[in-house]
XYZ file of C-alpha atoms in Angstrom:
684
model
C -78.467 -38.251 94.876
C -78.619 -39.080 98.573
C -77.387 -36.232 100.757
C -74.850 -37.409 103.367
C -76.010 -36.676 106.901
C -72.785 -34.718 107.482
C -73.574 -32.310 104.616
C -77.235 -31.943 105.580
C -76.279 -31.024 109.147
C -73.639 -28.603 107.887
C -76.171 -26.870 105.581
C -78.625 -26.501 108.475
C -75.893 -25.074 110.682
C -74.733 -22.645 107.976
C -78.270 -21.343 107.419
C -78.740 -20.667 111.123
C -75.322 -19.064 111.392
C -75.873 -16.806 108.387
C -79.319 -15.767 109.660
C -77.726 -14.874 112.991
C -74.964 -12.761 111.450
C -77.344 -11.067 108.969
C -79.545 -9.992 111.900
C -76.523 -8.654 113.779
C -75.381 -6.739 110.703
C -78.603 -5.404 109.166
C -80.926 -5.013 112.152
C -78.751 -4.506 115.244
C -75.840 -2.818 113.431
C -73.512 -4.898 115.650
C -71.585 -7.277 113.344
C -69.638 -10.050 115.044
C -67.537 -11.142 112.059
C -65.922 -9.295 109.124
C -67.648 -9.262 105.735
C -65.036 -11.597 104.284
C -65.868 -14.268 106.866
C -69.601 -13.914 106.170
C -68.943 -14.231 102.429
C -66.890 -17.382 103.062
C -69.771 -19.015 104.993
C -72.232 -17.881 102.319
C -70.191 -19.432 99.512
C -69.885 -22.694 101.454
C -73.686 -22.931 101.789
C -74.112 -21.982 98.144
C -71.762 -24.772 97.065
C -73.634 -27.360 99.155
C -76.984 -26.294 97.670
C -75.617 -26.455 94.132
C -74.242 -29.942 94.774
C -77.410 -31.150 96.517
C -80.420 -29.113 95.193
C -82.714 -30.831 97.699
C -80.940 -28.889 100.459
C -82.256 -25.599 99.061
C -85.013 -24.146 101.277
C -87.201 -21.040 100.818
C -85.605 -19.413 103.883
C -82.022 -19.985 102.741
C -79.872 -16.804 102.784
C -78.834 -17.655 99.233
C -82.388 -16.858 98.098
C -81.813 -13.145 98.721
C -79.671 -12.720 95.632
C -82.492 -12.320 93.108
C -83.790 -14.557 90.381
C -85.573 -14.616 87.058
C -87.194 -11.370 85.884
C -91.017 -11.324 86.101
C -93.442 -10.477 83.285
C -95.736 -8.708 85.748
C -96.881 -8.731 89.363
C -99.561 -11.130 90.541
C -102.436 -9.649 92.547
C -102.694 -10.475 96.255
C -105.930 -10.045 98.248
C -105.055 -9.106 101.797
C -106.563 -11.404 104.431
C -106.913 -8.347 106.672
C -107.318 -5.025 104.771
C -104.418 -2.558 104.996
C -106.491 0.407 106.123
C -105.527 4.039 105.862
C -105.081 6.195 108.974
C -106.775 9.509 109.590
C -104.433 12.490 109.299
C -104.183 15.516 111.579
C -102.413 18.471 109.997
C -102.864 20.957 112.842
C -99.498 22.210 113.994
C -97.974 21.850 117.463
C -100.245 20.586 120.245
C -103.616 20.748 118.529
C -103.397 17.520 116.527
C -102.493 15.379 119.541
C -105.060 17.078 121.770
C -107.824 16.661 119.182
C -107.065 12.952 118.862
C -106.950 12.357 122.615
C -110.217 14.237 123.123
C -111.866 12.237 120.337
C -110.729 8.898 121.810
C -111.856 9.828 125.329
C -115.227 10.924 123.981
C -115.662 7.642 122.047
C -114.824 5.678 125.198
C -117.168 7.781 127.349
C -114.420 8.920 129.729
C -114.789 11.871 132.061
C -112.120 14.530 132.675
C -111.440 12.980 136.090
C -110.634 9.557 134.565
C -106.936 8.555 134.198
C -105.093 9.412 130.945
C -105.169 6.924 128.089
C -101.949 5.095 127.302
C -100.718 5.456 123.726
C -97.828 4.298 121.585
C -96.165 7.085 119.596
C -94.203 6.161 116.466
C -92.474 7.799 113.517
C -94.416 8.102 110.269
C -91.929 6.753 107.737
C -91.882 8.151 104.219
C -91.612 4.916 102.264
C -93.752 2.133 100.789
C -96.140 0.092 102.947
C -95.565 -3.669 102.724
C -97.302 -6.756 104.125
C -94.977 -9.689 104.950
C -96.597 -13.104 105.400
C -94.778 -15.746 107.448
C -96.044 -19.303 107.712
C -94.396 -21.552 110.303
C -91.747 -18.861 110.657
C -90.760 -18.725 106.956
C -91.384 -15.732 104.682
C -93.754 -16.990 101.987
C -95.144 -13.769 100.515
C -94.681 -10.006 100.435
C -97.279 -7.659 98.970
C -97.728 -3.931 98.491
C -100.653 -2.119 100.094
C -102.356 -1.462 96.728
C -105.863 -0.133 97.352
C -105.939 -1.619 100.852
C -107.879 -4.701 99.733
C -105.667 -5.955 96.870
C -101.923 -5.403 96.449
C -99.124 -6.763 94.256
C -96.929 -9.749 94.989
C -93.369 -8.405 95.341
C -91.900 -11.376 97.225
C -88.831 -11.771 94.986
C -87.787 -8.169 95.498
C -88.478 -8.115 99.232
C -86.242 -11.174 99.665
C -83.333 -8.957 98.593
C -83.832 -6.609 101.590
C -81.235 -7.643 104.145
C -83.165 -6.309 107.149
C -86.165 -8.550 106.459
C -85.639 -12.057 107.926
C -86.416 -14.940 105.622
C -86.954 -17.013 108.756
C -88.195 -15.757 112.123
C -86.042 -16.149 115.242
C -87.019 -18.308 118.194
C -89.887 -20.796 118.378
C -92.784 -18.891 120.000
C -93.984 -17.154 116.842
C -97.524 -17.715 115.466
C -98.315 -20.359 112.888
C -99.295 -17.521 110.524
C -97.957 -14.011 111.043
C -98.542 -11.050 108.748
C -96.204 -8.157 109.501
C -97.053 -4.645 108.328
C -94.205 -2.209 107.824
C -92.457 0.308 105.623
C -89.725 -0.249 103.049
C -87.599 2.885 102.820
C -84.192 4.107 101.730
C -81.752 5.824 104.074
C -80.547 9.250 102.990
C -76.903 8.163 102.791
C -77.854 5.127 100.710
C -79.929 7.370 98.479
C -76.978 9.692 97.880
C -74.693 6.739 97.074
C -77.271 5.363 94.638
C -77.597 8.698 92.836
C -73.825 9.071 92.697
C -73.636 5.675 91.004
C -76.399 6.718 88.596
C -74.527 9.916 87.698
C -71.409 7.866 86.942
C -73.397 5.569 84.638
C -74.895 8.543 82.808
C -71.447 10.158 82.437
C -70.182 6.938 80.853
C -72.941 7.087 78.230
C -75.356 4.543 79.711
C -78.821 4.784 78.138
C -82.149 4.620 80.023
C -80.421 5.599 83.272
C -81.501 8.507 85.464
C -80.986 9.969 88.908
C -83.776 9.534 91.446
C -85.867 12.405 92.787
C -86.090 11.336 96.439
C -85.554 8.309 98.704
C -89.228 7.375 98.755
C -89.558 7.157 94.967
C -86.272 5.262 94.720
C -87.476 2.738 97.312
C -90.913 2.329 95.748
C -89.364 1.904 92.294
C -87.017 -0.780 93.597
C -89.843 -2.742 95.221
C -91.886 -2.598 92.007
C -88.938 -3.532 89.776
C -89.777 -6.593 87.678
C -86.167 -7.791 87.693
C -85.160 -8.749 91.279
C -81.484 -8.611 90.311
C -81.915 -4.888 89.648
C -83.910 -4.514 92.860
C -81.034 -6.139 94.757
C -78.730 -3.300 93.656
C -80.959 -0.713 95.383
C -80.076 -0.336 99.108
C -83.422 -0.793 100.886
C -84.283 -0.866 104.585
C -87.368 -1.859 106.560
C -89.208 -1.057 109.799
C -92.106 -3.113 111.193
C -94.940 -1.213 112.865
C -98.020 -3.419 112.826
C -99.619 -6.696 111.848
C -102.391 -8.199 109.747
C -103.544 -11.793 110.078
C -102.240 -13.781 113.063
C -103.060 -17.455 113.620
C -101.909 -19.080 116.858
C -99.003 -17.875 118.938
C -98.981 -15.871 122.170
C -101.822 -13.617 123.302
C -101.062 -9.900 123.608
C -102.621 -7.146 125.683
C -101.027 -4.091 124.078
C -99.750 -2.720 120.794
C -96.334 -2.129 122.387
C -96.100 -5.792 123.445
C -96.718 -6.916 119.852
C -93.961 -4.614 118.572
C -91.536 -6.034 121.129
C -92.501 -9.557 120.062
C -91.853 -8.663 116.408
C -88.446 -7.382 117.484
C -87.698 -10.623 119.361
C -88.594 -12.609 116.228
C -85.877 -10.771 114.280
C -87.857 -7.964 112.646
C -86.448 -4.412 112.768
C -88.555 -2.102 114.938
C -87.671 1.577 115.338
C -86.057 2.556 118.625
C -87.913 5.896 118.426
C -91.159 4.289 119.636
C -92.439 5.660 122.946
C -95.249 4.789 125.360
C -97.147 7.990 126.173
C -99.618 8.804 128.927
C -102.307 11.129 127.617
C -102.222 14.125 125.270
C -99.399 15.954 127.076
C -96.929 13.126 126.360
C -98.052 12.972 122.715
C -97.439 16.709 122.334
C -93.930 16.357 123.787
C -93.185 13.442 121.456
C -94.347 15.411 118.394
C -92.196 18.378 119.392
C -89.118 16.268 120.199
C -89.302 14.380 116.904
C -89.928 17.606 114.985
C -86.736 19.112 116.397
C -84.718 15.969 115.579
C -86.323 15.353 112.183
C -83.431 16.678 110.091
C -80.889 14.608 112.060
C -82.634 11.289 111.392
C -80.896 9.036 108.832
C -84.164 8.625 106.898
C -87.156 10.745 105.840
C -90.338 11.014 107.895
C -93.343 13.263 107.347
C -94.933 13.099 110.783
C -95.655 10.850 113.739
C -98.377 8.285 114.466
C -100.352 7.895 117.690
C -102.069 4.590 118.530
C -104.094 3.528 121.541
C -101.857 0.987 123.295
C -104.503 -1.357 124.748
C -105.702 -3.896 122.178
C -108.954 -4.263 124.120
C -109.590 -0.524 123.761
C -108.663 -0.706 120.069
C -111.372 -3.351 119.622
C -113.856 -1.232 121.556
C -113.112 1.861 119.464
C -113.313 -0.029 116.169
C -113.360 1.694 112.787
C -115.132 4.489 110.940
C -115.501 3.830 107.185
C -111.989 2.604 106.278
C -110.041 4.185 109.150
C -109.351 2.971 112.705
C -110.696 5.248 115.447
C -107.761 4.275 117.663
C -104.948 5.697 115.496
C -104.049 8.957 113.808
C -101.133 10.321 111.777
C -99.975 13.769 112.911
C -98.171 15.476 110.049
C -95.492 18.092 110.489
C -96.094 21.623 109.177
C -95.957 21.881 105.394
C -92.579 22.582 103.875
C -92.374 25.626 101.617
C -89.889 26.911 99.045
C -89.499 29.813 96.618
C -89.468 29.312 92.854
C -90.666 31.012 89.677
C -93.680 30.476 87.424
C -92.570 29.635 83.888
C -96.053 29.186 82.407
C -99.690 28.580 83.362
C -101.246 25.597 81.613
C -104.783 24.200 81.721
C -105.373 20.627 82.893
C -108.621 18.897 81.854
C -110.033 16.375 84.319
C -112.330 13.347 83.985
C -115.513 15.384 84.444
C -114.311 18.155 82.136
C -113.107 20.429 84.914
C -110.484 22.906 83.705
C -107.785 23.503 86.311
C -105.054 26.136 85.912
C -101.636 24.633 86.762
C -98.500 26.682 87.343
C -95.478 25.242 85.514
C -92.587 25.912 87.890
C -88.847 26.114 87.727
C -87.991 22.772 89.456
C -87.731 23.117 93.240
C -87.192 20.506 95.985
C -90.095 20.700 98.463
C -91.118 18.162 101.096
C -88.855 15.443 99.749
C -89.954 15.810 96.113
C -88.808 17.852 93.143
C -91.875 19.923 92.232
C -92.442 21.239 88.700
C -96.229 21.749 88.781
C -98.543 23.334 91.340
C -102.293 23.718 91.216
C -103.943 27.129 91.127
C -107.337 25.431 91.716
C -109.540 27.747 89.583
C -109.699 31.142 87.924
C -110.956 32.922 91.054
C -108.142 31.486 93.184
C -105.494 32.319 90.571
C -106.759 35.906 90.407
C -107.097 36.217 94.176
C -103.435 35.285 94.552
C -102.669 37.260 91.389
C -100.297 34.614 90.027
C -98.698 35.640 86.732
C -96.074 34.131 84.445
C -92.612 35.144 85.625
C -93.653 35.667 89.259
C -91.628 34.407 92.208
C -93.996 32.312 94.329
C -94.080 30.333 97.576
C -94.809 26.649 96.889
C -96.102 24.291 99.556
C -96.234 20.510 99.598
C -97.575 18.717 102.678
C -97.137 14.944 102.598
C -98.781 13.474 99.514
C -101.010 16.509 98.962
C -100.801 18.035 95.472
C -98.336 20.951 95.570
C -99.957 24.383 95.578
C -98.909 27.978 95.111
C -99.389 29.613 98.498
C -98.645 33.209 97.546
C -96.812 35.544 95.188
C -93.772 37.544 96.336
C -94.837 40.889 94.771
C -91.549 42.733 95.336
C -89.822 40.229 93.033
C -92.195 40.833 90.091
C -90.580 42.371 86.993
C -92.649 44.684 84.830
C -96.410 44.226 84.464
C -97.130 40.727 83.067
C -100.783 40.136 81.995
C -103.296 38.806 84.512
C -104.332 35.161 84.113
C -107.602 34.552 82.256
C -109.281 31.192 81.787
C -109.576 30.200 78.092
C -113.043 30.031 76.581
C -112.334 26.748 74.813
C -110.972 23.399 75.988
C -107.259 23.180 75.168
C -107.611 19.459 74.369
C -110.646 19.203 72.072
C -111.551 22.830 71.327
C -115.075 22.505 72.727
C -116.616 25.475 74.498
C -115.622 25.885 78.169
C -118.487 27.092 80.372
C -118.841 28.130 84.001
C -122.148 27.096 85.534
C -123.996 29.533 87.766
C -122.785 29.300 91.350
C -119.762 27.181 90.344
C -116.096 28.139 90.718
C -114.890 25.874 87.903
C -115.003 26.030 84.119
C -115.851 22.761 82.372
C -115.321 21.432 78.879
C -118.587 20.590 77.126
C -116.957 17.927 74.935
C -117.876 15.045 77.249
C -116.682 11.641 76.134
C -115.537 13.160 72.842
C -112.787 15.096 74.633
C -109.518 13.160 74.628
C -108.604 14.167 78.191
C -111.995 13.185 79.556
C -112.030 10.044 77.466
C -108.903 8.631 79.115
C -110.077 9.404 82.613
C -113.606 8.182 81.860
C -112.231 4.809 80.730
C -110.019 4.505 83.816
C -112.971 5.387 86.046
C -115.226 2.871 84.290
C -112.602 0.113 84.586
C -111.676 0.654 88.242
C -112.280 -2.022 90.878
C -115.255 -0.308 92.500
C -116.951 0.264 89.132
C -117.165 -2.358 86.352
C -113.599 -3.587 87.111
C -111.397 -4.535 84.177
C -108.294 -5.996 85.759
C -105.054 -5.069 84.006
C -106.410 -1.939 82.318
C -104.086 0.720 83.744
C -103.249 4.315 82.947
C -100.353 3.652 80.561
C -102.346 1.138 78.536
C -105.359 3.468 78.307
C -103.064 6.282 77.158
C -101.751 4.056 74.368
C -105.214 2.912 73.301
C -106.643 6.426 73.126
C -103.559 7.969 71.525
C -103.487 5.207 68.904
C -107.192 5.767 68.152
C -108.050 2.160 69.068
C -110.474 3.273 71.802
C -112.554 6.433 71.383
C -115.558 5.632 73.571
C -116.293 3.137 76.356
C -117.957 0.556 74.051
C -114.755 0.398 71.990
C -113.181 -1.481 74.912
C -115.435 -4.440 74.140
C -114.686 -4.282 70.417
C -110.942 -4.674 70.883
C -109.422 -7.477 68.898
C -106.310 -9.498 69.594
C -104.507 -7.841 66.650
C -105.284 -4.339 67.979
C -103.788 -5.175 71.358
C -100.590 -6.955 70.339
C -99.804 -4.019 68.067
C -99.504 -1.775 71.125
C -96.104 -1.082 72.653
C -94.986 -3.605 75.307
C -98.151 -5.688 74.849
C -97.281 -9.355 74.464
C -99.598 -12.105 73.292
C -100.216 -13.446 76.803
C -100.986 -9.984 78.178
C -103.384 -9.340 75.296
C -105.181 -12.643 75.926
C -105.435 -11.885 79.647
C -106.895 -8.428 79.002
C -109.472 -9.790 76.562
C -110.471 -12.407 79.145
C -110.787 -9.729 81.839
C -112.913 -7.566 79.535
C -115.203 -10.511 78.897
C -115.454 -11.146 82.642
C -116.316 -7.473 83.310
C -119.428 -7.682 81.120
C -121.277 -9.266 84.029
C -121.689 -6.474 86.580
C -124.307 -4.904 88.855
C -126.555 -1.913 88.219
C -124.942 0.247 90.977
C -121.447 -0.487 89.652
C -122.508 0.324 86.087
C -124.123 3.619 87.105
C -121.062 4.603 89.125
C -118.802 3.562 86.233
C -120.483 6.013 83.856
C -118.792 8.817 85.754
C -121.850 11.035 86.168
C -120.848 14.189 87.983
C -121.734 14.163 91.717
C -122.709 10.458 91.588
C -120.545 8.369 93.897
C -120.902 4.739 94.948
C -123.524 5.445 97.632
C -125.707 7.521 95.286
C -125.397 4.859 92.571
C -126.680 2.243 95.042
C -129.557 4.499 96.100
C -130.565 5.105 92.471
C -130.499 1.379 91.684
C -132.623 0.559 94.742
C -135.142 3.323 94.136
C -135.742 2.769 90.411
C -134.775 -0.882 89.967
C -133.997 -0.443 86.257
C -131.564 1.714 84.296
C -134.179 2.880 81.779
C -136.259 4.270 84.643
C -133.268 6.289 85.845
C -132.464 7.509 82.345
C -136.047 8.721 81.800
C -136.546 10.195 85.273
C -137.352 13.875 85.657
C -135.435 16.012 88.160
C -138.524 15.915 90.393
C -138.581 12.110 90.334
C -134.840 11.971 91.044
C -135.350 14.194 94.102
C -137.431 11.388 95.634
C -134.259 9.276 95.984
C -132.767 9.445 99.511
C -129.870 11.939 99.807
C -130.310 13.208 96.221
C -130.589 17.000 96.217
C -131.308 19.488 93.448
C -127.694 19.727 92.218
C -127.266 15.939 91.974
C -130.708 15.454 90.419
C -129.979 18.075 87.758
C -126.567 16.510 87.026
C -128.078 13.027 86.516
C -130.927 14.374 84.378
C -128.563 16.468 82.240
C -126.214 13.512 81.713
C -128.951 11.235 80.379
C -130.485 13.978 78.253
C -127.291 14.114 76.175
C -127.821 11.910 73.067
C -124.171 10.775 72.969
C -124.380 9.514 76.586
C -127.518 7.493 75.820
C -125.765 6.148 72.738
C -122.821 5.014 74.885
C -125.192 3.131 77.218
C -126.987 1.436 74.363
C -123.735 0.434 72.697
C -122.430 -1.028 75.969
C -125.607 -3.098 76.208
C -125.172 -4.184 72.591
C -121.614 -5.286 73.423
C -123.000 -7.641 76.076
C -122.584 -5.655 79.292
C -125.360 -6.949 81.564
C -126.640 -6.613 85.110
C -129.619 -7.839 87.100
C -132.581 -5.506 87.381
C -135.572 -5.651 89.677
C -138.634 -3.821 90.857
C -138.335 -0.392 92.496
C -137.472 -0.577 96.178
C -138.993 2.508 97.787
C -139.162 1.819 101.470
C -140.252 -1.829 101.439
C -139.397 -3.584 104.746
C -135.920 -5.144 104.855
C -135.446 -8.559 106.515
C -132.254 -7.418 108.262
C -133.150 -3.773 108.881
C -131.523 -2.557 112.103
C -129.155 -5.541 112.317
C -125.366 -5.184 112.534
C -123.206 -7.874 110.938
C -119.418 -8.354 110.951
C -117.570 -10.351 108.263
C -114.312 -12.172 109.031
C -112.209 -14.820 107.286
C -112.589 -16.184 103.748
C -115.946 -17.602 102.674
C -116.035 -20.640 100.314
C -117.806 -19.000 97.345
C -118.516 -15.373 98.230
C -115.977 -12.549 98.202
C -116.044 -10.020 101.038
C -117.561 -7.376 98.701
C -120.263 -9.771 97.454
C -121.283 -10.760 100.985
C -121.346 -7.102 102.029
C -123.532 -6.112 99.070
C -126.009 -8.920 99.850
C -126.232 -7.916 103.505
C -126.664 -4.232 102.724
C -129.364 -5.062 100.166
C -131.207 -6.859 102.978
C -130.959 -3.733 105.155
C -128.100 -4.799 107.429
C -125.245 -2.572 108.536
C -121.854 -4.230 107.908
C -119.420 -3.165 110.633
C -115.648 -3.572 110.887
C -115.387 -4.636 114.518
C -117.286 -6.834 116.966
C -119.047 -5.306 119.979
C -122.035 -5.976 122.226
C -124.167 -4.257 119.582
C -123.206 -6.826 116.897
C -126.108 -9.123 115.960
C -124.206 -11.687 113.848
C -120.651 -12.553 112.869
C -120.185 -14.341 109.534
C -116.935 -16.323 109.766
C -115.039 -18.090 107.013
C -111.710 -19.908 106.818
C -108.816 -18.409 108.794
C -111.103 -16.134 110.806
C -109.067 -14.138 113.297
C -109.599 -12.122 116.453
C -113.108 -11.030 115.434
C -114.294 -14.634 115.770
C -112.656 -14.897 119.209
C -114.362 -11.652 120.262
C -117.745 -12.896 119.020
C -117.408 -16.129 120.998
C -116.312 -14.177 124.066
C -119.385 -11.886 123.848
C -121.792 -14.671 122.871
C -122.587 -13.153 119.464
C -124.158 -15.701 117.052
C -121.599 -16.958 114.500
C -122.697 -18.040 111.013
C -120.891 -19.776 108.161
C -121.717 -19.063 104.503
C -124.698 -21.441 104.497
C -125.989 -19.744 107.644
C -125.573 -16.366 105.961
C -127.625 -17.495 102.970
C -130.364 -18.843 105.271
C -130.367 -15.544 107.167
C -130.703 -13.589 103.919
C -133.521 -15.877 102.846
C -135.376 -15.075 106.070
C -134.398 -18.205 107.957
């Protein structure tokens, strides 16, 4: 059906008008028309789109109302990683002063040099989200995930009124990724819980009240049914950016935030430009005093170097920017009572005493468990069942018992003693000489260790079995379908579809992902075995030094000590692990199931073609992932850095390369494509 020009123009005008009024209502809190008038305009647009489906656009306000429920979330690889920020927990002035001193030292500034200009912001207690706009239209929203890969939550984010489906103005970039926080206001949280209590009182099943605003917000964003997500009152603040293609050039972080605001994105009015450490200290103190009066939860403030040029110069350390820090507020503490002391068994067999508490609200969360760390710590604090204790929770740190209130103790309850046997499998619990912790000797035969061992083996940085999460592993182990790691590769379709909430498509996908995971690398496989004290770096060093797994398995502690950075404790741990017959059996069975990796000759100090060279990766390469390219460069001896400087030897740029490519061209750093990278690795 041909759309009359009159109706097409009216639909365009209605979309613009509704976007305008939604911004006034949700972002500026300055509505120009009553709700009834907005609803009337909305219904008019809805009617036009129903009559002429070709008028429906992705940025239409009618697309906020939800849609079909999803079977699961698709994975999204972030073009620019969503990195974590270093945290300062020192109270009062120290955190800000430490950060300022560190930045000045990195920049080589003297005491007589002018103060550095910073931007100070609130640290929102919500869920980090990446919004991707193309040509001004919201095309994707993804959670942070592990920083590299998140989940596609676009349908649910469309229901958040504060997030524009279409950017304002015309000067925005061709591609703009906005980083921000989805949160729930305290008053909205109370209204939501009141509604939940009414549902429960009326006999509704599977309904519950929410513990805190953060969990309610995160649960709404990760709700598979967007119509349910729409019923949760969510808000949003923008505080940063990811990939940007085209658009204006900026000199400062503050300028970018103001641009985001001009494009219709909500930016907190509590942002301040600060000159040096003294201003940061004042900001931290002012916000701390006003914290309880804010309409939403925060757990600290964030300081960022304002100059983008200085941010580039400072760069990154591991996975954290040197130019930013989160300064937490002092930990919040509450009194409660210890109802029991249970033993938790970890992946490596570590036995941890955990105080079971009378529920208490601490730091925005209802706490029922708190760690006692180990037997020595529990005895030092003299925590006993029935005691009144002080519980602390700082940010996302595991709650802990700070101290006992002795005057509130009744009678003389027995002192805590660590059990001599594992509470899960009954194996002997031993405490190694010089160690604070008891450990279960059951290894992979212990149910608690088995679950965690499988999760560790399947994680992204190990063998990587996509889709194998905690709940599914719990089901598999509890049902007896998986008892050891090799059992993963013996799973049949019938075993999987018999599990709760496991459909045929999900079962097929998991089997395909298991098959894909059989092809791995020696460092990933070693790391995936979960050998105590062996992290990713040590796994890489072992693979380089010995070349083959059998050589590692048969190595003596003395031979293991020849590996760089492997000390006596690590060497003994590796040797002990491979001396256990059941661990060798697991390895052999994994091989028999088809798990393979490339092996080579020992690499014990042979010259590296790229030794001493620094390389930066940017953009998307045609056939290599970022991790694959990094592994190849590191194997050739290169250091892979996160930012471009005068010390950078090469920049490898793929599609949609961003500011790093511009910086390389500005500094005259050689730029390679994927073919150039392969020639470089081959010695060309």
